[in-house]
GROMACS .gro file of C-alpha atoms in nm:
model
  358
    1MET     CA    1  -0.762   5.852  -2.250
    2LYS     CA    2  -0.652   5.567  -2.473
    3ILE     CA    3  -0.328   5.482  -2.246
    4GLY     CA    4  -0.571   5.509  -1.963
    5VAL     CA    5  -0.808   5.283  -2.045
    6THR     CA    6  -0.521   5.027  -2.138
    7VAL     CA    7  -0.368   5.054  -1.825
    8LEU     CA    8  -0.763   5.008  -1.633
    9MET     CA    9  -0.831   4.705  -1.864
   10VAL     CA   10  -0.477   4.544  -1.827
   11GLY     CA   11  -0.518   4.613  -1.438
   12LEU     CA   12  -0.863   4.464  -1.394
   13PHE     CA   13  -0.714   4.175  -1.635
   14LEU     CA   14  -0.508   4.102  -1.334
   15LEU     CA   15  -0.712   4.161  -1.039
   16LEU     CA   16  -0.958   3.894  -1.210
   17GLY     CA   17  -0.638   3.661  -1.269
   18GLN     CA   18  -0.585   3.716  -0.940
   19ALA     CA   19  -0.904   3.634  -0.817
   20SER     CA   20  -0.960   3.311  -1.044
   21LEU     CA   21  -0.563   3.206  -0.930
   22ALA     CA   22  -0.694   3.272  -0.559
   23GLN     CA   23  -1.018   3.001  -0.604
   24LEU     CA   24  -0.839   2.766  -0.806
   25ALA     CA   25  -0.596   2.721  -0.481
   26GLU     CA   26  -0.860   2.677  -0.238
   27LYS     CA   27  -0.980   2.381  -0.443
   28ILE     CA   28  -0.661   2.207  -0.502
   29ARG     CA   29  -0.473   2.076  -0.210
   30ILE     CA   30  -0.108   1.957  -0.303
   31ASN     CA   31   0.038   1.687  -0.074
   32GLY     CA   32   0.374   1.421  -0.106
   33TYR     CA   33   0.652   1.233   0.063
   34SER     CA   34   0.976   1.128  -0.001
   35SER     CA   35   1.188   0.859   0.132
   36PHE     CA   36   1.594   0.824   0.099
   37GLU     CA   37   1.729   0.516   0.251
   38TYR     CA   38   2.032   0.285   0.316
   39GLU     CA   39   2.061  -0.076   0.342
   40TYR     CA   40   2.364  -0.313   0.459
   41MET     CA   41   2.326  -0.703   0.478
   42ILE     CA   42   2.609  -0.767   0.822
   43SER     CA   43   2.655  -1.185   0.755
   44ASP     CA   44   2.860  -1.286   0.476
   45GLU     CA   45   2.596  -1.430   0.267
   46GLY     CA   46   2.275  -1.430   0.268
   47LYS     CA   47   2.009  -1.217   0.010
   48GLY     CA   48   2.042  -0.883   0.188
   49ASP     CA   49   2.276  -0.641   0.002
   50PRO     CA   50   2.641  -0.696   0.105
   51ASN     CA   51   2.742  -0.356  -0.052
   52GLY     CA   52   2.550  -0.094   0.141
   53SER     CA   53   2.370   0.067  -0.053
   54PHE     CA   54   2.204   0.420  -0.115
   55ASP     CA   55   1.881   0.444  -0.237
   56ALA     CA   56   1.656   0.739  -0.346
   57ASP     CA   57   1.323   0.499  -0.255
   58LEU     CA   58   1.090   0.765  -0.388
   59ILE     CA   59   0.920   1.133  -0.440
   60ASP     CA   60   0.528   1.130  -0.442
   61ILE     CA   61   0.313   1.420  -0.531
   62VAL     CA   62  -0.066   1.347  -0.405
   63ILE     CA   63  -0.314   1.592  -0.557
   64ASN     CA   64  -0.639   1.637  -0.462
   65VAL     CA   65  -0.907   1.871  -0.605
   66ASP     CA   66  -1.222   1.954  -0.465
   67ILE     CA   67  -1.473   2.063  -0.757
   68THR     CA   68  -1.788   2.058  -0.555
   69SER     CA   69  -1.869   1.955  -0.196
   70ASN     CA   70  -1.988   1.659  -0.338
   71LEU     CA   71  -1.723   1.562  -0.599
   72ARG     CA   72  -1.359   1.556  -0.611
   73PHE     CA   73  -1.037   1.447  -0.797
   74ALA     CA   74  -0.737   1.254  -0.622
   75THR     CA   75  -0.447   1.169  -0.781
   76ASP     CA   76  -0.090   0.989  -0.690
   77LEU     CA   77   0.215   1.065  -0.876
   78THR     CA   78   0.550   0.890  -0.830
   79TRP     CA   79   0.875   0.927  -0.889
   80GLU     CA   80   1.127   0.593  -0.760
   81HIS     CA   81   1.492   0.522  -0.747
   82GLY     CA   82   1.599   0.822  -0.887
   83SER     CA   83   1.382   0.841  -1.225
   84ALA     CA   84   1.567   0.935  -1.529
   85SER     CA   85   1.381   0.814  -1.856
   86GLU     CA   86   1.688   0.949  -2.054
   87ASP     CA   87   1.893   0.649  -1.866
   88GLY     CA   88   1.645   0.405  -1.836
   89LEU     CA   89   1.616   0.411  -1.480
   90GLY     CA   90   1.381   0.409  -1.209
   91ASN     CA   91   1.015   0.395  -1.199
   92VAL     CA   92   0.745   0.651  -1.306
   93ALA     CA   93   0.403   0.618  -1.247
   94VAL     CA   94   0.030   0.691  -1.168
   95GLU     CA   95  -0.050   0.531  -0.863
   96TYR     CA   96  -0.401   0.593  -0.856
   97ALA     CA   97  -0.616   0.847  -1.089
   98PHE     CA   98  -1.004   0.884  -0.935
   99PRO     CA   99  -1.289   1.135  -0.932
  100GLU     CA  100  -1.516   1.074  -0.631
  101TYR     CA  101  -1.873   1.137  -0.610
  102THR     CA  102  -1.991   1.164  -0.210
  103VAL     CA  103  -2.372   1.115  -0.187
  104ARG     CA  104  -2.398   1.070   0.190
  105ASN     CA  105  -2.079   0.913   0.446
  106TRP     CA  106  -2.234   0.624   0.377
  107LEU     CA  107  -2.238   0.577   0.027
  108LYS     CA  108  -1.969   0.742  -0.233
  109PHE     CA  109  -1.827   0.613  -0.560
  110ARG     CA  110  -1.487   0.579  -0.707
  111ALA     CA  111  -1.389   0.488  -1.056
  112GLY     CA  112  -1.060   0.461  -1.204
  113LYS     CA  113  -0.733   0.337  -1.156
  114MET     CA  114  -0.666   0.250  -0.755
  115PHE     CA  115  -0.549   0.031  -0.484
  116VAL     CA  116  -0.683  -0.234  -0.402
  117PRO     CA  117  -0.838  -0.208  -0.015
  118PHE     CA  118  -0.685  -0.517   0.119
  119GLY     CA  119  -0.553  -0.520   0.457
  120ILE     CA  120  -0.334  -0.266   0.689
  121TYR     CA  121  -0.093  -0.199   0.482
  122ASN     CA  122  -0.159  -0.174   0.088
  123GLU     CA  123  -0.384   0.145   0.072
  124ILE     CA  124  -0.049   0.317   0.243
  125HIS     CA  125   0.249   0.100   0.152
  126THR     CA  126   0.419   0.436  -0.039
  127ALA     CA  127   0.319   0.663   0.194
  128LYS     CA  128   0.645   0.575   0.394
  129PRO     CA  129   0.549   0.883   0.692
  130ALA     CA  130   0.249   0.659   0.816
  131PHE     CA  131   0.408   0.411   0.981
  132LEU     CA  132   0.728   0.323   1.175
  133ALA     CA  133   0.938   0.069   1.039
  134VAL     CA  134   1.129   0.129   0.695
  135LYS     CA  135   0.937  -0.081   0.542
  136GLU     CA  136   0.603  -0.252   0.494
  137PRO     CA  137   0.565  -0.628   0.591
  138LEU     CA  138   0.680  -0.867   0.327
  139SER     CA  139   0.528  -1.161   0.430
  140THR     CA  140   0.190  -1.033   0.411
  141ASN     CA  141   0.213  -0.762   0.120
  142LYS     CA  142   0.556  -0.843  -0.106
  143PRO     CA  143   0.538  -1.266  -0.025
  144GLN     CA  144   0.715  -1.309  -0.321
  145LYS     CA  145   1.018  -1.128  -0.179
  146PHE     CA  146   0.985  -1.431   0.087
  147GLY     CA  147   0.983  -1.696  -0.152
  148ALA     CA  148   0.615  -1.745  -0.235
  149ALA     CA  149   0.497  -1.760  -0.616
  150ASP     CA  150   0.338  -1.451  -0.608
  151ARG     CA  151   0.108  -1.247  -0.402
  152PHE     CA  152  -0.236  -1.251  -0.201
  153TYR     CA  153  -0.365  -0.996  -0.392
  154PRO     CA  154  -0.267  -0.723  -0.663
  155ARG     CA  155  -0.182  -0.361  -0.537
  156TRP     CA  156  -0.327  -0.189  -0.773
  157ALA     CA  157  -0.666  -0.224  -1.024
  158THR     CA  158  -0.862  -0.020  -1.225
  159GLY     CA  159  -1.269  -0.041  -1.207
  160ILE     CA  160  -1.572   0.078  -0.960
  161SER     CA  161  -1.584   0.103  -0.621
  162VAL     CA  162  -1.835   0.180  -0.307
  163LEU     CA  163  -1.708   0.298   0.019
  164GLY     CA  164  -1.845   0.490   0.265
  165ASN     CA  165  -1.859   0.472   0.709
  166PHE     CA  166  -2.184   0.514   0.959
  167SER     CA  167  -2.261   0.419   1.256
  168ILE     CA  168  -2.433   0.144   1.447
  169LYS     CA  169  -2.528   0.241   1.769
  170SER     CA  170  -2.211   0.309   1.957
  171PHE     CA  171  -1.979   0.085   1.668
  172ASP     CA  172  -1.856   0.292   1.362
  173PHE     CA  173  -1.769   0.097   1.017
  174GLU     CA  174  -1.592   0.147   0.718
  175TYR     CA  175  -1.671  -0.077   0.402
  176HIS     CA  176  -1.518  -0.046   0.083
  177VAL     CA  177  -1.629  -0.298  -0.255
  178GLN     CA  178  -1.410  -0.282  -0.573
  179LEU     CA  179  -1.506  -0.419  -0.904
  180SER     CA  180  -1.220  -0.475  -1.078
  181ASN     CA  181  -1.043  -0.618  -1.418
  182GLY     CA  182  -0.816  -0.789  -1.191
  183GLU     CA  183  -0.479  -0.989  -1.305
  184GLN     CA  184  -0.353  -0.999  -1.634
  185GLU     CA  185  -0.095  -1.160  -1.813
  186ASN     CA  186  -0.113  -1.053  -2.190
  187THR     CA  187  -0.323  -0.762  -2.165
  188ASN     CA  188  -0.281  -0.376  -1.975
  189ARG     CA  189  -0.490  -0.471  -1.696
  190PHE     CA  190  -0.538  -0.060  -1.629
  191GLU     CA  191  -0.711  -0.063  -1.983
  192GLU     CA  192  -0.831  -0.395  -2.118
  193ASP     CA  193  -0.978  -0.639  -1.945
  194ASP     CA  194  -0.830  -1.059  -2.130
  195ASN     CA  195  -1.156  -1.258  -1.975
  196LYS     CA  196  -1.546  -1.165  -1.887
  197GLU     CA  197  -1.499  -1.242  -1.494
  198LYS     CA  198  -1.440  -0.954  -1.267
  199ALA     CA  199  -1.206  -0.914  -0.970
  200VAL     CA  200  -1.404  -0.863  -0.642
  201ALA     CA  201  -1.209  -0.680  -0.332
  202MET     CA  202  -1.368  -0.624  -0.013
  203ARG     CA  203  -1.254  -0.467   0.349
  204LEU     CA  204  -1.522  -0.409   0.677
  205LEU     CA  205  -1.381  -0.228   0.930
  206MET     CA  206  -1.529  -0.207   1.320
  207MET     CA  207  -1.458   0.004   1.573
  208PRO     CA  208  -1.596  -0.116   1.861
  209LEU     CA  209  -1.359   0.131   2.068
  210GLN     CA  210  -1.174   0.445   2.007
  211ASP     CA  211  -0.854   0.282   2.040
  212LEU     CA  212  -0.925  -0.071   1.860
  213LYS     CA  213  -1.003  -0.084   1.484
  214ILE     CA  214  -1.073  -0.497   1.397
  215GLY     CA  215  -1.102  -0.509   0.988
  216VAL     CA  216  -1.172  -0.811   0.751
  217SER     CA  217  -1.077  -0.829   0.350
  218THR     CA  218  -1.137  -1.069   0.115
  219PHE     CA  219  -0.978  -1.064  -0.280
  220SER     CA  220  -1.109  -1.323  -0.553
  221ASP     CA  221  -1.050  -1.290  -0.936
  222ARG     CA  222  -1.063  -1.589  -1.203
  223VAL     CA  223  -0.756  -1.557  -1.362
  224SER     CA  224  -0.686  -1.693  -1.731
  225GLU     CA  225  -0.483  -1.956  -1.827
  226LEU     CA  226  -0.269  -1.905  -2.174
  227ASP     CA  227  -0.046  -2.158  -2.390
  228ALA     CA  228   0.274  -2.151  -2.507
  229LEU     CA  229   0.176  -1.875  -2.788
  230ASP     CA  230   0.009  -1.653  -2.533
  231GLU     CA  231  -0.320  -1.765  -2.627
  232ASP     CA  232  -0.668  -1.784  -2.423
  233THR     CA  233  -0.686  -2.183  -2.364
  234GLY     CA  234  -1.029  -2.140  -2.184
  235GLY     CA  235  -0.934  -2.232  -1.828
  236ARG     CA  236  -0.898  -2.057  -1.531
  237THR     CA  237  -0.741  -2.018  -1.242
  238LYS     CA  238  -0.940  -1.932  -0.941
  239VAL     CA  239  -0.726  -1.689  -0.698
  240PHE     CA  240  -0.898  -1.631  -0.316
  241SER     CA  241  -0.750  -1.471  -0.027
  242ILE     CA  242  -0.893  -1.340   0.333
  243SER     CA  243  -0.762  -1.135   0.600
  244SER     CA  244  -0.820  -1.041   0.932
  245HIS     CA  245  -0.674  -0.779   1.100
  246ALA     CA  246  -0.618  -0.544   1.405
  247GLU     CA  247  -0.474  -0.245   1.552
  248TYR     CA  248  -0.450  -0.125   1.871
  249THR     CA  249  -0.330   0.231   2.064
  250LYS     CA  250  -0.407   0.326   2.370
  251ASN     CA  251  -0.199   0.602   2.467
  252ASN     CA  252   0.168   0.531   2.422
  253PHE     CA  253   0.111   0.172   2.329
  254GLY     CA  254   0.059   0.047   2.016
  255LEU     CA  255  -0.062  -0.293   1.873
  256GLU     CA  256  -0.084  -0.436   1.496
  257LEU     CA  257  -0.179  -0.769   1.378
  258GLU     CA  258  -0.285  -0.940   1.021
  259TYR     CA  259  -0.314  -1.282   0.940
  260ILE     CA  260  -0.396  -1.379   0.531
  261THR     CA  261  -0.431  -1.686   0.420
  262GLY     CA  262  -0.501  -1.769   0.014
  263LYS     CA  263  -0.519  -2.051  -0.235
  264THR     CA  264  -0.467  -2.018  -0.635
  265LYS     CA  265  -0.674  -2.306  -0.796
  266HIS     CA  266  -0.548  -2.421  -1.150
  267SER     CA  267  -0.843  -2.522  -1.386
  268THR     CA  268  -0.608  -2.869  -1.433
  269ASN     CA  269  -0.276  -2.811  -1.190
  270GLY     CA  270  -0.439  -2.832  -0.863
  271THR     CA  271  -0.471  -2.597  -0.537
  272LEU     CA  272  -0.166  -2.419  -0.425
  273LYS     CA  273  -0.277  -2.285  -0.009
  274LYS     CA  274  -0.038  -2.047   0.172
  275SER     CA  275  -0.099  -1.789   0.494
  276ALA     CA  276   0.095  -1.552   0.630
  277PHE     CA  277   0.138  -1.341   0.947
  278GLU     CA  278   0.299  -1.060   1.072
  279GLY     CA  279   0.258  -0.855   1.396
  280MET     CA  280   0.411  -0.577   1.546
  281VAL     CA  281   0.413  -0.411   1.929
  282TYR     CA  282   0.590  -0.005   1.987
  283TYR     CA  283   0.597   0.253   2.253
  284THR     CA  284   0.641   0.611   2.208
  285LEU     CA  285   0.830   0.790   2.454
  286MET     CA  286   0.855   1.160   2.528
  287ASP     CA  287   0.625   1.200   2.184
  288LYS     CA  288   0.904   1.115   1.945
  289ILE     CA  289   1.104   0.800   1.994
  290THR     CA  290   0.890   0.510   1.881
  291PRO     CA  291   1.109   0.174   1.913
  292TYR     CA  292   0.923  -0.166   1.800
  293PHE     CA  293   0.954  -0.469   1.780
  294ARG     CA  294   0.757  -0.721   1.445
  295TYR     CA  295   0.770  -1.033   1.339
  296GLU     CA  296   0.680  -1.166   1.009
  297TYR     CA  297   0.615  -1.532   0.896
  298LEU     CA  298   0.513  -1.693   0.551
  299ASP     CA  299   0.424  -2.058   0.440
  300PRO     CA  300   0.415  -2.053   0.061
  301ASN     CA  301   0.313  -2.387   0.025
  302LYS     CA  302   0.071  -2.550   0.295
  303ASP     CA  303   0.137  -2.894   0.097
  304VAL     CA  304   0.538  -2.839   0.132
  305SER     CA  305   0.650  -2.944   0.512
  306SER     CA  306   1.018  -2.691   0.517
  307ASP     CA  307   0.961  -2.373   0.252
  308GLU     CA  308   0.881  -2.175   0.575
  309ALA     CA  309   1.026  -1.803   0.626
  310ASN     CA  310   1.022  -1.559   0.894
  311MET     CA  311   1.166  -1.235   0.988
  312PHE     CA  312   1.243  -1.068   1.340
  313SER     CA  313   1.243  -0.687   1.359
  314PHE     CA  314   1.391  -0.446   1.587
  315GLY     CA  315   1.377  -0.095   1.477
  316VAL     CA  316   1.329   0.273   1.641
  317ASN     CA  317   1.130   0.538   1.463
  318THR     CA  318   1.258   0.923   1.559
  319ARG     CA  319   1.065   1.248   1.485
  320ILE     CA  320   1.335   1.495   1.380
  321ASP     CA  321   1.054   1.741   1.291
  322LYS     CA  322   0.721   1.778   1.171
  323ASN     CA  323   0.661   1.492   1.009
  324PHE     CA  324   1.013   1.455   0.973
  325PHE     CA  325   1.123   1.094   1.061
  326LEU     CA  326   1.496   0.866   1.072
  327LYS     CA  327   1.449   0.521   1.114
  328LEU     CA  328   1.699   0.237   1.241
  329GLN     CA  329   1.567  -0.134   1.224
  330TYR     CA  330   1.739  -0.433   1.242
  331ASN     CA  331   1.643  -0.779   1.079
  332ARG     CA  332   1.717  -1.115   1.128
  333THR     CA  333   1.558  -1.343   0.812
  334SER     CA  334   1.570  -1.709   0.895
  335SER     CA  335   1.379  -1.974   0.639
  336SER     CA  336   1.351  -2.357   0.579
  337ALA     CA  337   1.595  -2.523   0.325
  338ASP     CA  338   1.333  -2.596   0.070
  339ASN     CA  339   1.224  -2.199   0.043
  340SER     CA  340   1.267  -2.076  -0.321
  341ARG     CA  341   1.418  -1.700  -0.196
  342PHE     CA  342   1.617  -1.830   0.073
  343SER     CA  343   1.738  -2.204   0.078
  344GLY     CA  344   1.768  -2.211   0.426
  345VAL     CA  345   2.056  -1.944   0.446
  346ASP     CA  346   2.008  -1.715   0.752
  347PHE     CA  347   2.110  -1.358   0.726
  348SER     CA  348   2.081  -1.046   0.954
  349GLU     CA  349   2.074  -0.650   0.774
  350PHE     CA  350   2.035  -0.328   0.883
  351GLN     CA  351   1.810  -0.068   0.717
  352SER     CA  352   1.793   0.345   0.773
  353ALA     CA  353   1.527   0.578   0.605
  354ILE     CA  354   1.515   0.975   0.581
  355VAL     CA  355   1.097   0.982   0.549
  356LEU     CA  356   0.958   1.325   0.476
  357GLY     CA  357   0.581   1.444   0.447
  358PHE     CA  358   0.470   1.750   0.330
   0.00000   0.00000   0.00000
């Protein structure tokens, strides 16, 4: 009799456990992506990779937990470049982690570490299946690799956001406003602010047509100025960037454009003004093969006449299977003599990537 009761209790426990796991599984969504890349500089000299290197670029896990119909928790965890902490290799990061509470579709709140809502690429820059090229445009997203002193905006921030989508007559809109600690030089900006001012990022997207998306993004901040001992001098460097961007898709044809201008005003050393442009056109054949052409331009300092850089890229994105892509790309980079990265040395390189989304 005791054995029968025990068996019954174990059976009930297993059934309850399976039911709980089933309920939990309904609330959790796990997705992700990975990218494997290869680069080779074709030219004899330049800033490309002369050795032809393989790169275990990243594996990224995206987890969404639907706690209630109005509340979800989202996080993105990434392991880059063959992460091995015991050898000090690669990088491990929490790309974002935040709860999101939905009051209405037009009113949602987030709090935590987030991507900064700016332009076309920043919120998808690690999600390689989400765009055609091997990498996101350097001129607008990583201008420091194109000869600029810094970026137009930080990629991540910790703070609070208000966002949503709504319609006015036949026009659809999306908005995102983010208040954060902003950039820091001597603190962990995801934990502590080193001045009272807060950074503000805003983006507004308008869809006047089903195939057309037009957007404006801004970022502003006041960064503490430090002395030789990393002490706050009380001075503030003002940072402001604004982007206008557009995406158009019709049948198999696509076009994207983005222009950014920014300025960094030091309290005593004047103002640095810079601008960047990116444009891409593409066409999809047989629903699988998408050739594309992209042009990038950066003027890292408008007061210097010969420091510009530009890149022409031609590539082909081939969908091998569902969410599985092969990317092949040729780049030609040229610059003026005073560009701090390329120093007027033009070069060509080949890039490729095998990308999987799941």
